[in-house]
JSON list of C-alpha atoms in Angstrom, two decimals:
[
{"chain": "A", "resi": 34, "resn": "UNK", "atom": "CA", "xyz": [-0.99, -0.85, -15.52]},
{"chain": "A", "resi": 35, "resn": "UNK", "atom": "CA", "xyz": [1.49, -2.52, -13.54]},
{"chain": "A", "resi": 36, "resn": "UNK", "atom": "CA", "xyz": [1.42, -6.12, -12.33]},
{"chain": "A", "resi": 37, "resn": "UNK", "atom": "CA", "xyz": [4.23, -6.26, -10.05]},
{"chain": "A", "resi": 38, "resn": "UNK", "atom": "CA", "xyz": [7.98, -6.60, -9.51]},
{"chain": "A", "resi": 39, "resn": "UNK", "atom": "CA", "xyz": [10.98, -4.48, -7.60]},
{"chain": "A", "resi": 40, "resn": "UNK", "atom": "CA", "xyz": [11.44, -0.99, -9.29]},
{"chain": "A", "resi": 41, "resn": "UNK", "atom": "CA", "xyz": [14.86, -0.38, -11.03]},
{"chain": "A", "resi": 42, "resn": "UNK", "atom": "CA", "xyz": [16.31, 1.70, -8.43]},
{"chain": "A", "resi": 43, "resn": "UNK", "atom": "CA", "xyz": [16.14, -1.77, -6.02]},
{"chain": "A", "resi": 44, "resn": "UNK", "atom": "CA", "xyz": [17.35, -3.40, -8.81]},
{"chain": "A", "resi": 45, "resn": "UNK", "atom": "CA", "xyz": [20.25, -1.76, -8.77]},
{"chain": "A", "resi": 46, "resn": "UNK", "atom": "CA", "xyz": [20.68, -0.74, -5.70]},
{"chain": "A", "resi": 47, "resn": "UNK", "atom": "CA", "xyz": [20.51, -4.45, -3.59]},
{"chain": "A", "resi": 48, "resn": "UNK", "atom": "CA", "xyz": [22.19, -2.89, -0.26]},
{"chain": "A", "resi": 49, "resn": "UNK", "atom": "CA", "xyz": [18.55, -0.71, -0.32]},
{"chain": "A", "resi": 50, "resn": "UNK", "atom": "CA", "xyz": [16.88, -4.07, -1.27]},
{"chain": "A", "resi": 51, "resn": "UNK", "atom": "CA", "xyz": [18.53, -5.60, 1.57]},
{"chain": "A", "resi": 52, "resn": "UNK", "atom": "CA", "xyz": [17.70, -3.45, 4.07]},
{"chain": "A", "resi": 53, "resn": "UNK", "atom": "CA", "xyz": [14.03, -3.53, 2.89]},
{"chain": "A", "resi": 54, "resn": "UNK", "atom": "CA", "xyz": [13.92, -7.11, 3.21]},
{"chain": "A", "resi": 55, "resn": "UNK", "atom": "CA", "xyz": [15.24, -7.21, 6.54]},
{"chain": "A", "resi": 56, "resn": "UNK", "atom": "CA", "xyz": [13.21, -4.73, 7.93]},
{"chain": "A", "resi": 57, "resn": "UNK", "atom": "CA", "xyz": [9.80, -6.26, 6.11]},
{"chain": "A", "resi": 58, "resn": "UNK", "atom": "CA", "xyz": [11.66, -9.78, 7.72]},
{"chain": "A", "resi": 59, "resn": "UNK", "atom": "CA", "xyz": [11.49, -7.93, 11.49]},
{"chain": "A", "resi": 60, "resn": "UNK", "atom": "CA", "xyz": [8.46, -6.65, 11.56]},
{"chain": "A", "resi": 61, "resn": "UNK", "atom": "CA", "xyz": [6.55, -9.57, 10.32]},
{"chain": "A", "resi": 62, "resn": "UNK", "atom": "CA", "xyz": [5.43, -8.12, 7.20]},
{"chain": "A", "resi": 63, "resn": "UNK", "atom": "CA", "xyz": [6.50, -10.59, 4.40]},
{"chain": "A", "resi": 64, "resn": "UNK", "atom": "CA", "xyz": [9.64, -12.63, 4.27]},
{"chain": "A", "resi": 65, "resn": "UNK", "atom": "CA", "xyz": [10.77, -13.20, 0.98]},
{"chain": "A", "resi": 66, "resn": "UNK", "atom": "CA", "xyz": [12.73, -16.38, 1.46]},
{"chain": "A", "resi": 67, "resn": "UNK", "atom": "CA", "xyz": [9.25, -18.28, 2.28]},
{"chain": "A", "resi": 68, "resn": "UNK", "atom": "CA", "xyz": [6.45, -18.52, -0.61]},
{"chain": "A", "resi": 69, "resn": "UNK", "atom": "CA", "xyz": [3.42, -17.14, 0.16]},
{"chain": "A", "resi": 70, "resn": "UNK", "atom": "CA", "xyz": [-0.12, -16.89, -1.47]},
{"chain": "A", "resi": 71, "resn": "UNK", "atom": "CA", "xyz": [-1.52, -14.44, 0.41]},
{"chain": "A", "resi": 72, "resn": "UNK", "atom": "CA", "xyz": [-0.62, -10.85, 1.21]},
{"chain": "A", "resi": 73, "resn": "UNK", "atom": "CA", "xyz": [-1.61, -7.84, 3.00]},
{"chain": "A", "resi": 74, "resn": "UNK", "atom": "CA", "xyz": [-2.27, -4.59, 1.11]},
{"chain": "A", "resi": 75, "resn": "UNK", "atom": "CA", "xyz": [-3.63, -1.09, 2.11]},
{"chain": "A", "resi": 76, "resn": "UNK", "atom": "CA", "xyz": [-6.61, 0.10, 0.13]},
{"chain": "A", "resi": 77, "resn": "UNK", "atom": "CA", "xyz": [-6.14, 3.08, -1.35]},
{"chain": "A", "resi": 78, "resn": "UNK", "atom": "CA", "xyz": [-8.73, 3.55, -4.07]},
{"chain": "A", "resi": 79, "resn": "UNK", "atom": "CA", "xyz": [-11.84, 1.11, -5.37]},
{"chain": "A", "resi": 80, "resn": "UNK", "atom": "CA", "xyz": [-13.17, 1.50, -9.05]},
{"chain": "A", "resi": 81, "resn": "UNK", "atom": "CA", "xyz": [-17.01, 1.97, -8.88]},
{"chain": "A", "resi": 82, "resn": "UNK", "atom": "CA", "xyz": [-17.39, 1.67, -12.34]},
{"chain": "A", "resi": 83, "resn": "UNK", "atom": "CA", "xyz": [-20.54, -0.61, -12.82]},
{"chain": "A", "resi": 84, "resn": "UNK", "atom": "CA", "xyz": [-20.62, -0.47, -17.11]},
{"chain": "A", "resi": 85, "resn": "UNK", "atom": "CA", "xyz": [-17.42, -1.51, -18.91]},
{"chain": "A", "resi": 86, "resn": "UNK", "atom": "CA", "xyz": [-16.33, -2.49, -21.94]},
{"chain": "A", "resi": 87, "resn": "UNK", "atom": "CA", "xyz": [-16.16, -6.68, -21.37]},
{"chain": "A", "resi": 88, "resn": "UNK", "atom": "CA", "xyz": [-12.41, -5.95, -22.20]},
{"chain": "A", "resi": 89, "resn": "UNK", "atom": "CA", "xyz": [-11.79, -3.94, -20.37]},
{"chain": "A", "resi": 90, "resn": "UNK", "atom": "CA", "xyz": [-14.11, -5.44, -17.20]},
{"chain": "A", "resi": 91, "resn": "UNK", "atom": "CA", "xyz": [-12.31, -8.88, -17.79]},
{"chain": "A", "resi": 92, "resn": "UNK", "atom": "CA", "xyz": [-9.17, -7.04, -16.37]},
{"chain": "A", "resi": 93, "resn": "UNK", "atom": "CA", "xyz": [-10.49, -4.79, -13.73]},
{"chain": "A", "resi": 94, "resn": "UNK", "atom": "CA", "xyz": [-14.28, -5.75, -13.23]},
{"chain": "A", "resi": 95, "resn": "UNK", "atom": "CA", "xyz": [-16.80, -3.22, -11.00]},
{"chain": "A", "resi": 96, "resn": "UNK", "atom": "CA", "xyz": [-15.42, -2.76, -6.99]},
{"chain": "A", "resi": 97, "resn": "UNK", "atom": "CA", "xyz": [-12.15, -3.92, -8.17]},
{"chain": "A", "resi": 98, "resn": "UNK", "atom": "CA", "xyz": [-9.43, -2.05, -5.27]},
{"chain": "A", "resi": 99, "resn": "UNK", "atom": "CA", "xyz": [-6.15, -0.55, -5.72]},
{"chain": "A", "resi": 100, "resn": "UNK", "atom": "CA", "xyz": [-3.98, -1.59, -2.92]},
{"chain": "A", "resi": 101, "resn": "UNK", "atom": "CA", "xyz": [-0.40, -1.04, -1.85]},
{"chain": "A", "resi": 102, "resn": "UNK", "atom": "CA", "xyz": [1.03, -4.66, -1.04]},
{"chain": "A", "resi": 103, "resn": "UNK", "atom": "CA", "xyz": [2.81, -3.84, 2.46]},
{"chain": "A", "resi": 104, "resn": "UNK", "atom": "CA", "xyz": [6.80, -5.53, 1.66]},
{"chain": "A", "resi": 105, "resn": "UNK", "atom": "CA", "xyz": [6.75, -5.34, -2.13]},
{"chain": "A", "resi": 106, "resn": "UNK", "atom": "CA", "xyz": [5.43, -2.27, -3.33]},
{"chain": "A", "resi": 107, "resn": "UNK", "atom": "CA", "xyz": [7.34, 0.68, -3.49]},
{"chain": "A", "resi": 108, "resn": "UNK", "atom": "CA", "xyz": [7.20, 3.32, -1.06]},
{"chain": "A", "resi": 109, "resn": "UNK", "atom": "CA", "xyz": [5.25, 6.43, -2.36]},
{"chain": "A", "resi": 110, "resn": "UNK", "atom": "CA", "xyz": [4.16, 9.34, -0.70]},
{"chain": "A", "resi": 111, "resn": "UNK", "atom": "CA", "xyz": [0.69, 10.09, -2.81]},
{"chain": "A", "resi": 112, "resn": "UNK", "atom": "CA", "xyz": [0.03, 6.72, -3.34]},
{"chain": "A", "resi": 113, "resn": "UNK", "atom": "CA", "xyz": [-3.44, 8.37, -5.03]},
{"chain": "A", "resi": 114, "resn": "UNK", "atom": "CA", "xyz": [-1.10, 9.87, -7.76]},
{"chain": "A", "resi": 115, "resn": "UNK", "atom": "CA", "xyz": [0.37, 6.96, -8.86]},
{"chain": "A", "resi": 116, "resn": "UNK", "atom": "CA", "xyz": [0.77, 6.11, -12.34]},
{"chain": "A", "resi": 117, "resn": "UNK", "atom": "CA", "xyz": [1.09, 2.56, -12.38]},
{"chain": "A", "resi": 118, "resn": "UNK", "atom": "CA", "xyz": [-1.91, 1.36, -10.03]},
{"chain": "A", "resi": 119, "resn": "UNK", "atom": "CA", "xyz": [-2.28, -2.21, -9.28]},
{"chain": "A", "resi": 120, "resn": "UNK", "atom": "CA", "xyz": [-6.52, -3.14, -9.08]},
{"chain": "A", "resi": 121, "resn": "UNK", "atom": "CA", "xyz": [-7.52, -6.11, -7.16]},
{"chain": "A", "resi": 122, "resn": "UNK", "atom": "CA", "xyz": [-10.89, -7.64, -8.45]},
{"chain": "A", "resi": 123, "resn": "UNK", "atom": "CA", "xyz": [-13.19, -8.97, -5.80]},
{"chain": "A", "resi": 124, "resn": "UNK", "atom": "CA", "xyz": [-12.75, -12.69, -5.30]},
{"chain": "A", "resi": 125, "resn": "UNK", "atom": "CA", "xyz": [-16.15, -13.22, -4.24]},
{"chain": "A", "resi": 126, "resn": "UNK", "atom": "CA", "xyz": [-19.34, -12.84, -6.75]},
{"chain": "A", "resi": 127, "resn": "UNK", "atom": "CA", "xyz": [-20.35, -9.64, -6.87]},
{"chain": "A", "resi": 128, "resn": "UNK", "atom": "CA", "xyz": [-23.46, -10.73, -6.25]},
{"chain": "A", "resi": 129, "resn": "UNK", "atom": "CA", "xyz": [-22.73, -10.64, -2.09]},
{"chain": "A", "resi": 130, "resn": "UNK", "atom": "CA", "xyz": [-20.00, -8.15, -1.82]},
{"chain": "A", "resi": 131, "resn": "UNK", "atom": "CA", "xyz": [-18.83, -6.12, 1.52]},
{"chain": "A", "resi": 132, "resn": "UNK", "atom": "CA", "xyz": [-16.54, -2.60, -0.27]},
{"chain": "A", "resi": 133, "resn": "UNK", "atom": "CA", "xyz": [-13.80, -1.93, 2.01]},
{"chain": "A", "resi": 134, "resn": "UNK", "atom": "CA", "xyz": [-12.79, 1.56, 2.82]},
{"chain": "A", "resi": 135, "resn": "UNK", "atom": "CA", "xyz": [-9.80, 3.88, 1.50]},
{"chain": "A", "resi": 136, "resn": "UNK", "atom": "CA", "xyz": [-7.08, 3.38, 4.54]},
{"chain": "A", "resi": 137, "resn": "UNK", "atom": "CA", "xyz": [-7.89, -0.31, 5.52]},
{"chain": "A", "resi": 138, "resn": "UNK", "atom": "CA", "xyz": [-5.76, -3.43, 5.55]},
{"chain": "A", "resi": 139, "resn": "UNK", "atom": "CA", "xyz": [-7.10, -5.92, 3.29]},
{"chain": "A", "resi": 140, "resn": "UNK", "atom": "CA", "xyz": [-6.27, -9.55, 2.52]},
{"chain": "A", "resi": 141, "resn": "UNK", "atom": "CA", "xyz": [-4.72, -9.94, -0.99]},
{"chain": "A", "resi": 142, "resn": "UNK", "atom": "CA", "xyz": [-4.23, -13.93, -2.88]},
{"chain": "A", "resi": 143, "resn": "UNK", "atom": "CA", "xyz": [-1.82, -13.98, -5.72]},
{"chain": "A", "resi": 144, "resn": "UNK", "atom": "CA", "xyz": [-2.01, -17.02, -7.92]},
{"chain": "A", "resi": 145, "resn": "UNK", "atom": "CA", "xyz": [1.26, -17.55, -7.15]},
{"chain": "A", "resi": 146, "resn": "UNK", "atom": "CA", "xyz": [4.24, -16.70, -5.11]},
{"chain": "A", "resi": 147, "resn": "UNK", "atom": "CA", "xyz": [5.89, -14.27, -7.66]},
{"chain": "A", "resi": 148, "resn": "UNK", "atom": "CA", "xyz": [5.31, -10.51, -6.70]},
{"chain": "A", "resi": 149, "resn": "UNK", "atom": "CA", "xyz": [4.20, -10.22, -10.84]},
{"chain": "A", "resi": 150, "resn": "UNK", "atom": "CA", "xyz": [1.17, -11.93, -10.20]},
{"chain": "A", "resi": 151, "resn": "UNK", "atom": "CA", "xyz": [-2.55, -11.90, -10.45]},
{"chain": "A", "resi": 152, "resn": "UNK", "atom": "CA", "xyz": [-4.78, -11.51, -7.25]},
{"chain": "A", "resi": 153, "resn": "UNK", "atom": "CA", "xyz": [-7.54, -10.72, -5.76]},
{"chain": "A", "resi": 154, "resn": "UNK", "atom": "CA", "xyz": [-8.78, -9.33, -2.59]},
{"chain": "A", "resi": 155, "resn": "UNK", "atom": "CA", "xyz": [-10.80, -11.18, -0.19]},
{"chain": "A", "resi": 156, "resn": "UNK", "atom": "CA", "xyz": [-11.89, -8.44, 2.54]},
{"chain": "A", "resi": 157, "resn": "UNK", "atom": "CA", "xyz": [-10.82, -6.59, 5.28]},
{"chain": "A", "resi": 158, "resn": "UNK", "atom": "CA", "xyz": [-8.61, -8.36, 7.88]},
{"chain": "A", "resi": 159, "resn": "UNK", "atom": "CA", "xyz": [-10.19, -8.85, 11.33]},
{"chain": "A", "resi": 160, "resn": "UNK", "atom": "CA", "xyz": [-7.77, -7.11, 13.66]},
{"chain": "A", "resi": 161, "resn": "UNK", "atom": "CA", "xyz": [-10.32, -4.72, 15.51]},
{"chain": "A", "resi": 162, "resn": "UNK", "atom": "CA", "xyz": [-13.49, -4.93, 17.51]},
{"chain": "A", "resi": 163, "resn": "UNK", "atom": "CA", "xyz": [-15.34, -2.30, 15.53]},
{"chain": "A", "resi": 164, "resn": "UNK", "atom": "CA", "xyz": [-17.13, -3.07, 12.10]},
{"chain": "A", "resi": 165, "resn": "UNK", "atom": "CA", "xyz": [-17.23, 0.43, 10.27]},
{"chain": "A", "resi": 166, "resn": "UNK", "atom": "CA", "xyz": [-13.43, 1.22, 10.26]},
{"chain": "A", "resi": 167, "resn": "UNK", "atom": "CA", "xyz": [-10.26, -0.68, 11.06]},
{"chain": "A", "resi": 168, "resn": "UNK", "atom": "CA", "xyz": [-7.10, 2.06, 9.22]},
{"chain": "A", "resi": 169, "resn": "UNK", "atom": "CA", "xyz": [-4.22, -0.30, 8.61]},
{"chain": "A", "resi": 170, "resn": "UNK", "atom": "CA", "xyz": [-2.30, -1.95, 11.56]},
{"chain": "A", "resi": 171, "resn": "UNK", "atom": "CA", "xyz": [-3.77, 1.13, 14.00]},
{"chain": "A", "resi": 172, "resn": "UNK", "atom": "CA", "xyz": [-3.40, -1.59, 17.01]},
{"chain": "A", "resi": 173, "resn": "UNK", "atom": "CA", "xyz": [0.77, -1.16, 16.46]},
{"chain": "A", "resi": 174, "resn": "UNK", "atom": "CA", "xyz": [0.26, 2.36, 17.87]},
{"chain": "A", "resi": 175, "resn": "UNK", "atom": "CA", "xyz": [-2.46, 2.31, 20.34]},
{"chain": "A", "resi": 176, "resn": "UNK", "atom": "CA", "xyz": [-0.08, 1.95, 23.16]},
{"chain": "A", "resi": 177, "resn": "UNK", "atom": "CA", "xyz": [2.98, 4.57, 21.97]},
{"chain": "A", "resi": 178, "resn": "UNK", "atom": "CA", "xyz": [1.16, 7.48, 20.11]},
{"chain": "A", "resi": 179, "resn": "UNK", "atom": "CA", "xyz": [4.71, 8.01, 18.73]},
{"chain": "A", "resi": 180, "resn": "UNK", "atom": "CA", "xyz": [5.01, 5.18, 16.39]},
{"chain": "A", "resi": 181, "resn": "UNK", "atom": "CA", "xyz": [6.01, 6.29, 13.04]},
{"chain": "A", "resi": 182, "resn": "UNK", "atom": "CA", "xyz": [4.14, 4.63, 9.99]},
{"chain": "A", "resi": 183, "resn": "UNK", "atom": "CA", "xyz": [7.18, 3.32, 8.50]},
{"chain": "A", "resi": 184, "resn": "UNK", "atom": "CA", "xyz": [6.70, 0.84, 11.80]},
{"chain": "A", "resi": 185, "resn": "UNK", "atom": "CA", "xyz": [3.31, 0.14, 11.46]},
{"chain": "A", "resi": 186, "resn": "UNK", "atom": "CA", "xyz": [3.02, -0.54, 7.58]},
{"chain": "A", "resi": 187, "resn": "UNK", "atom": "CA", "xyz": [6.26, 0.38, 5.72]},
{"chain": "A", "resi": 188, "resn": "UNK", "atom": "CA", "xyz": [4.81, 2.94, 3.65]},
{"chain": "A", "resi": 189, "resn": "UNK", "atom": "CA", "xyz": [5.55, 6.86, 4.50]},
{"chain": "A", "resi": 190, "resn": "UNK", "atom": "CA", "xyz": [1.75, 7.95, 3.84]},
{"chain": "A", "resi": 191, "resn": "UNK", "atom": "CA", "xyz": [-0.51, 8.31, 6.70]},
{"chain": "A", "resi": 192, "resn": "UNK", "atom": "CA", "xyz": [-4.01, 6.03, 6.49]},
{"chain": "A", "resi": 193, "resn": "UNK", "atom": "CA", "xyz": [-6.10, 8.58, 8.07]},
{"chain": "A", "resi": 194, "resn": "UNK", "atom": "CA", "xyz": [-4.91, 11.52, 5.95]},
{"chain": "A", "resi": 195, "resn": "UNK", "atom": "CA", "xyz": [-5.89, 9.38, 3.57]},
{"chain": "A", "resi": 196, "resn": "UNK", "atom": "CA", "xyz": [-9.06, 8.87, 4.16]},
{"chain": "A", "resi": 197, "resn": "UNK", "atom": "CA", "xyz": [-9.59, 12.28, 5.04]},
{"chain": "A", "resi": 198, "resn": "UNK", "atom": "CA", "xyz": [-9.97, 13.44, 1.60]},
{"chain": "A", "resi": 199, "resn": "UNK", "atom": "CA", "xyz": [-12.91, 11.06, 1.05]},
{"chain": "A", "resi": 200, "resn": "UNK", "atom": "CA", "xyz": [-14.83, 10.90, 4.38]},
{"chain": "A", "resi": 201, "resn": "UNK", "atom": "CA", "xyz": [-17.84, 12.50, 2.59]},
{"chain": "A", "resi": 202, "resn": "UNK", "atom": "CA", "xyz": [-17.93, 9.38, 0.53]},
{"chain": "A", "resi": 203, "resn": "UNK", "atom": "CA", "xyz": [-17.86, 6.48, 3.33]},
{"chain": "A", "resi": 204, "resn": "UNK", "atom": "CA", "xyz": [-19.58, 6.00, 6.29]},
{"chain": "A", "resi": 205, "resn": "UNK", "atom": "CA", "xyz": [-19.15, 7.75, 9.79]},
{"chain": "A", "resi": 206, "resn": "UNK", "atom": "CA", "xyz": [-16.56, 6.87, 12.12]},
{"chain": "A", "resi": 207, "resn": "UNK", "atom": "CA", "xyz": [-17.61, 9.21, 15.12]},
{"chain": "A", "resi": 208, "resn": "UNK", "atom": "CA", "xyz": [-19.05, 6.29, 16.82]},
{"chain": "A", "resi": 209, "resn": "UNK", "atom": "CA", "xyz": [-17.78, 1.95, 17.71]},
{"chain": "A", "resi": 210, "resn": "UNK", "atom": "CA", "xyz": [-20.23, -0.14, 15.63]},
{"chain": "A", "resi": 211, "resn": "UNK", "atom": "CA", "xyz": [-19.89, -3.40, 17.66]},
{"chain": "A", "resi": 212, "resn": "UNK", "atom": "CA", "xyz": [-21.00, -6.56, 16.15]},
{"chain": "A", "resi": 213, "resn": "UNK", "atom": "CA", "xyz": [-24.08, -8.04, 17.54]},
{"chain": "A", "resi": 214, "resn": "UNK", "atom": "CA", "xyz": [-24.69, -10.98, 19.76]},
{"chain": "A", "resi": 215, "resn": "UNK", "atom": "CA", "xyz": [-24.32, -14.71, 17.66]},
{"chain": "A", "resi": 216, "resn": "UNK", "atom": "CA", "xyz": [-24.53, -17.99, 18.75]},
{"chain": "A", "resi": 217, "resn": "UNK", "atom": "CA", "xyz": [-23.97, -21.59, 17.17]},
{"chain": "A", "resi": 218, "resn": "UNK", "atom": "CA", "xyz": [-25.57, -21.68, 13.89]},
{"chain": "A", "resi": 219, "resn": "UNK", "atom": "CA", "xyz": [-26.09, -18.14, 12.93]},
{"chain": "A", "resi": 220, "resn": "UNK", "atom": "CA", "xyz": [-26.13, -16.29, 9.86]},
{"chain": "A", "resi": 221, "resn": "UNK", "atom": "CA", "xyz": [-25.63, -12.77, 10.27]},
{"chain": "A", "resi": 222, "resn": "UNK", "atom": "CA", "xyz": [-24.71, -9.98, 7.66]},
{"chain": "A", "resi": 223, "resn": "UNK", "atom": "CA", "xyz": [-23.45, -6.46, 9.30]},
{"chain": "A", "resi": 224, "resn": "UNK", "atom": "CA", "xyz": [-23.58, -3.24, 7.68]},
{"chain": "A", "resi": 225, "resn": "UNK", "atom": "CA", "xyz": [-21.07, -0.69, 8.81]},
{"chain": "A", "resi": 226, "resn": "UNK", "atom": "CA", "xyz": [-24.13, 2.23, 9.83]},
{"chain": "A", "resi": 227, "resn": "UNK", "atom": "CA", "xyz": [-25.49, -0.65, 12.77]},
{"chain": "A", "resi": 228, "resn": "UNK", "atom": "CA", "xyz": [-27.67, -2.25, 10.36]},
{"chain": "A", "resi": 229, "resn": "UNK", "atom": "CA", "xyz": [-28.25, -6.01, 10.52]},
{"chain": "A", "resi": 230, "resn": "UNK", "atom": "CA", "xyz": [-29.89, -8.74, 9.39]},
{"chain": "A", "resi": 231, "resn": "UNK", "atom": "CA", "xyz": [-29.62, -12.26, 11.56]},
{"chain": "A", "resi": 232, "resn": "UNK", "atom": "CA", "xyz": [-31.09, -15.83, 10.93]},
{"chain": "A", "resi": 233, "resn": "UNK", "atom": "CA", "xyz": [-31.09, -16.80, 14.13]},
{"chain": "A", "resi": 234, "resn": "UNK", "atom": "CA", "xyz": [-33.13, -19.70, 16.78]},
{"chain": "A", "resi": 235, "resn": "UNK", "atom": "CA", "xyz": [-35.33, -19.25, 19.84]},
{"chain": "A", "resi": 236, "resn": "UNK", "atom": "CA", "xyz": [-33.27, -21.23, 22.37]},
{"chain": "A", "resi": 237, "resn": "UNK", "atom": "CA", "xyz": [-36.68, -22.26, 24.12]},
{"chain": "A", "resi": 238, "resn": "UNK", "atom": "CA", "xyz": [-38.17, -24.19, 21.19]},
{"chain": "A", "resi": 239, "resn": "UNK", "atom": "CA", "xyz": [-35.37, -24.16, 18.68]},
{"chain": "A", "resi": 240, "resn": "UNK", "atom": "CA", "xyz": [-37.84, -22.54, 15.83]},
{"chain": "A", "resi": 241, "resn": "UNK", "atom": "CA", "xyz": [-35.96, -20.55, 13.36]},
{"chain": "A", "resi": 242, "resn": "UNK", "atom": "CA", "xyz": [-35.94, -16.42, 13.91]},
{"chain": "A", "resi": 243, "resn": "UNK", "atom": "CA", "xyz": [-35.40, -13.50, 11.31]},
{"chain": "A", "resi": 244, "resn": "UNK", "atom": "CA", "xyz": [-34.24, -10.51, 12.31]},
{"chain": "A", "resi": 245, "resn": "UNK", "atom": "CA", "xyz": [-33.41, -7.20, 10.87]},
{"chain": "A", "resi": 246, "resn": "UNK", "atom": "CA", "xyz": [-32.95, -3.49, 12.17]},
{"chain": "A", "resi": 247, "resn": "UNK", "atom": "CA", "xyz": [-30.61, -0.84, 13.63]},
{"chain": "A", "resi": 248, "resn": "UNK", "atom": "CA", "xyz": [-28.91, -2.10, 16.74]},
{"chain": "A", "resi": 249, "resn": "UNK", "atom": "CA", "xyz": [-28.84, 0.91, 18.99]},
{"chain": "A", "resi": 250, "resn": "UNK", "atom": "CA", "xyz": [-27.14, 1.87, 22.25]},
{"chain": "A", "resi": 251, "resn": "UNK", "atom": "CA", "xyz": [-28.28, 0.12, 25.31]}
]
């Protein structure tokens, strides 16, 4: 399993490396010249594995995701194939755990600067209204339909091809799941299917409400 680093052809090859870096630089996707704990990768695959060997799950525990780091990993274009996958482990106790889906952008922290190191993913980053699927930096080409992936991400795969060979295995996107009304104080958990649960206060009295169900249309 790899852990990180250029390839060789980069390497050797620094007018490629340069051009990389500048265009990573311009778009705003990492700049190399300014150390940085956290990252942004694409999810391409999560290990559901729930029995492992404790070596093996001290490594690459249960719901652990293989992400592509958008401005360090190397371009691929079946990043599914790969050889050398890099797993994430949750950073949060499995115990209260929200599985992102194949195609989204996820927030990555590194235990240190170095592209070699450790991290771990924290969840998916906010950058849409809808709760059941956000693909990877889709806002870049809402307005021109023509914008080539290699502007939105940097990577020459496409998110929703992607995802399109597992649909069957993640939850519908033929419909907006909007988040529910909050106010000060709540506690809400969202599913991605309109499910929710919501500790919540009557603003009459100010006694403590529970709620759970399906928020529907209207």
């Amino acid at each position: 399993m790899k852990v990180g680093g250029e390839d060789l052809f980069r390497q050797l090859d620094r007018g490629m490396d340069y051009i990389q870096n500048s265009f990573n630089t311009a778009e705003g996707v990492v700049n190399n010249n300014v150390p940085t704990l956290l990252f942004k990768g694409i999810v391409i695959e999560v290990d559901f594995t729930t029995a492992k060997p404790t070596s093996e799950a001290s490594i690459t525990p249960p719901f652990s995701v293989y992400a592509k780091i958008i401005g360090l990993d190397d371009d691929t274009p079946n990043p599914e194939g790969d050889y050398d996958k890099i797993f994430y482990p949750p950073l949060f106790p499995m115990h209260n755990i929200c599985i992102p889906e194949i195609g989204e952008e996820v927030l990555v922290l590194k235990e240190s600067p170095l592209p070699s190191s450790l991290g771990y993913y924290i969840g998916r980053v906010n950058d849409s209204s809808p709760l059941n699927i956000s693909y990877a930096r889709d806002y870049i080409g809402t307005n021109d339909p023509e914008t080539g992936n290699n502007f939105k991400y940097g990577f020459s795969f496409d998110v929703r091809s992607l995802r399109k060979k597992y649909e069957t295995q993640m939850p519908s996107a033929e419909f907006n799941n909007i988040s529910i009304p909050m106010t000060y104080g709540d506690v809400v958990q969202q599913g991605r299917t309109k499910t929710y649960i919501r500790h919540s206060f009557n603003r009459n009295n100010k006694k403590g409400v529970l709620e759970q169900g399906i928020n529907l249309e209207g």
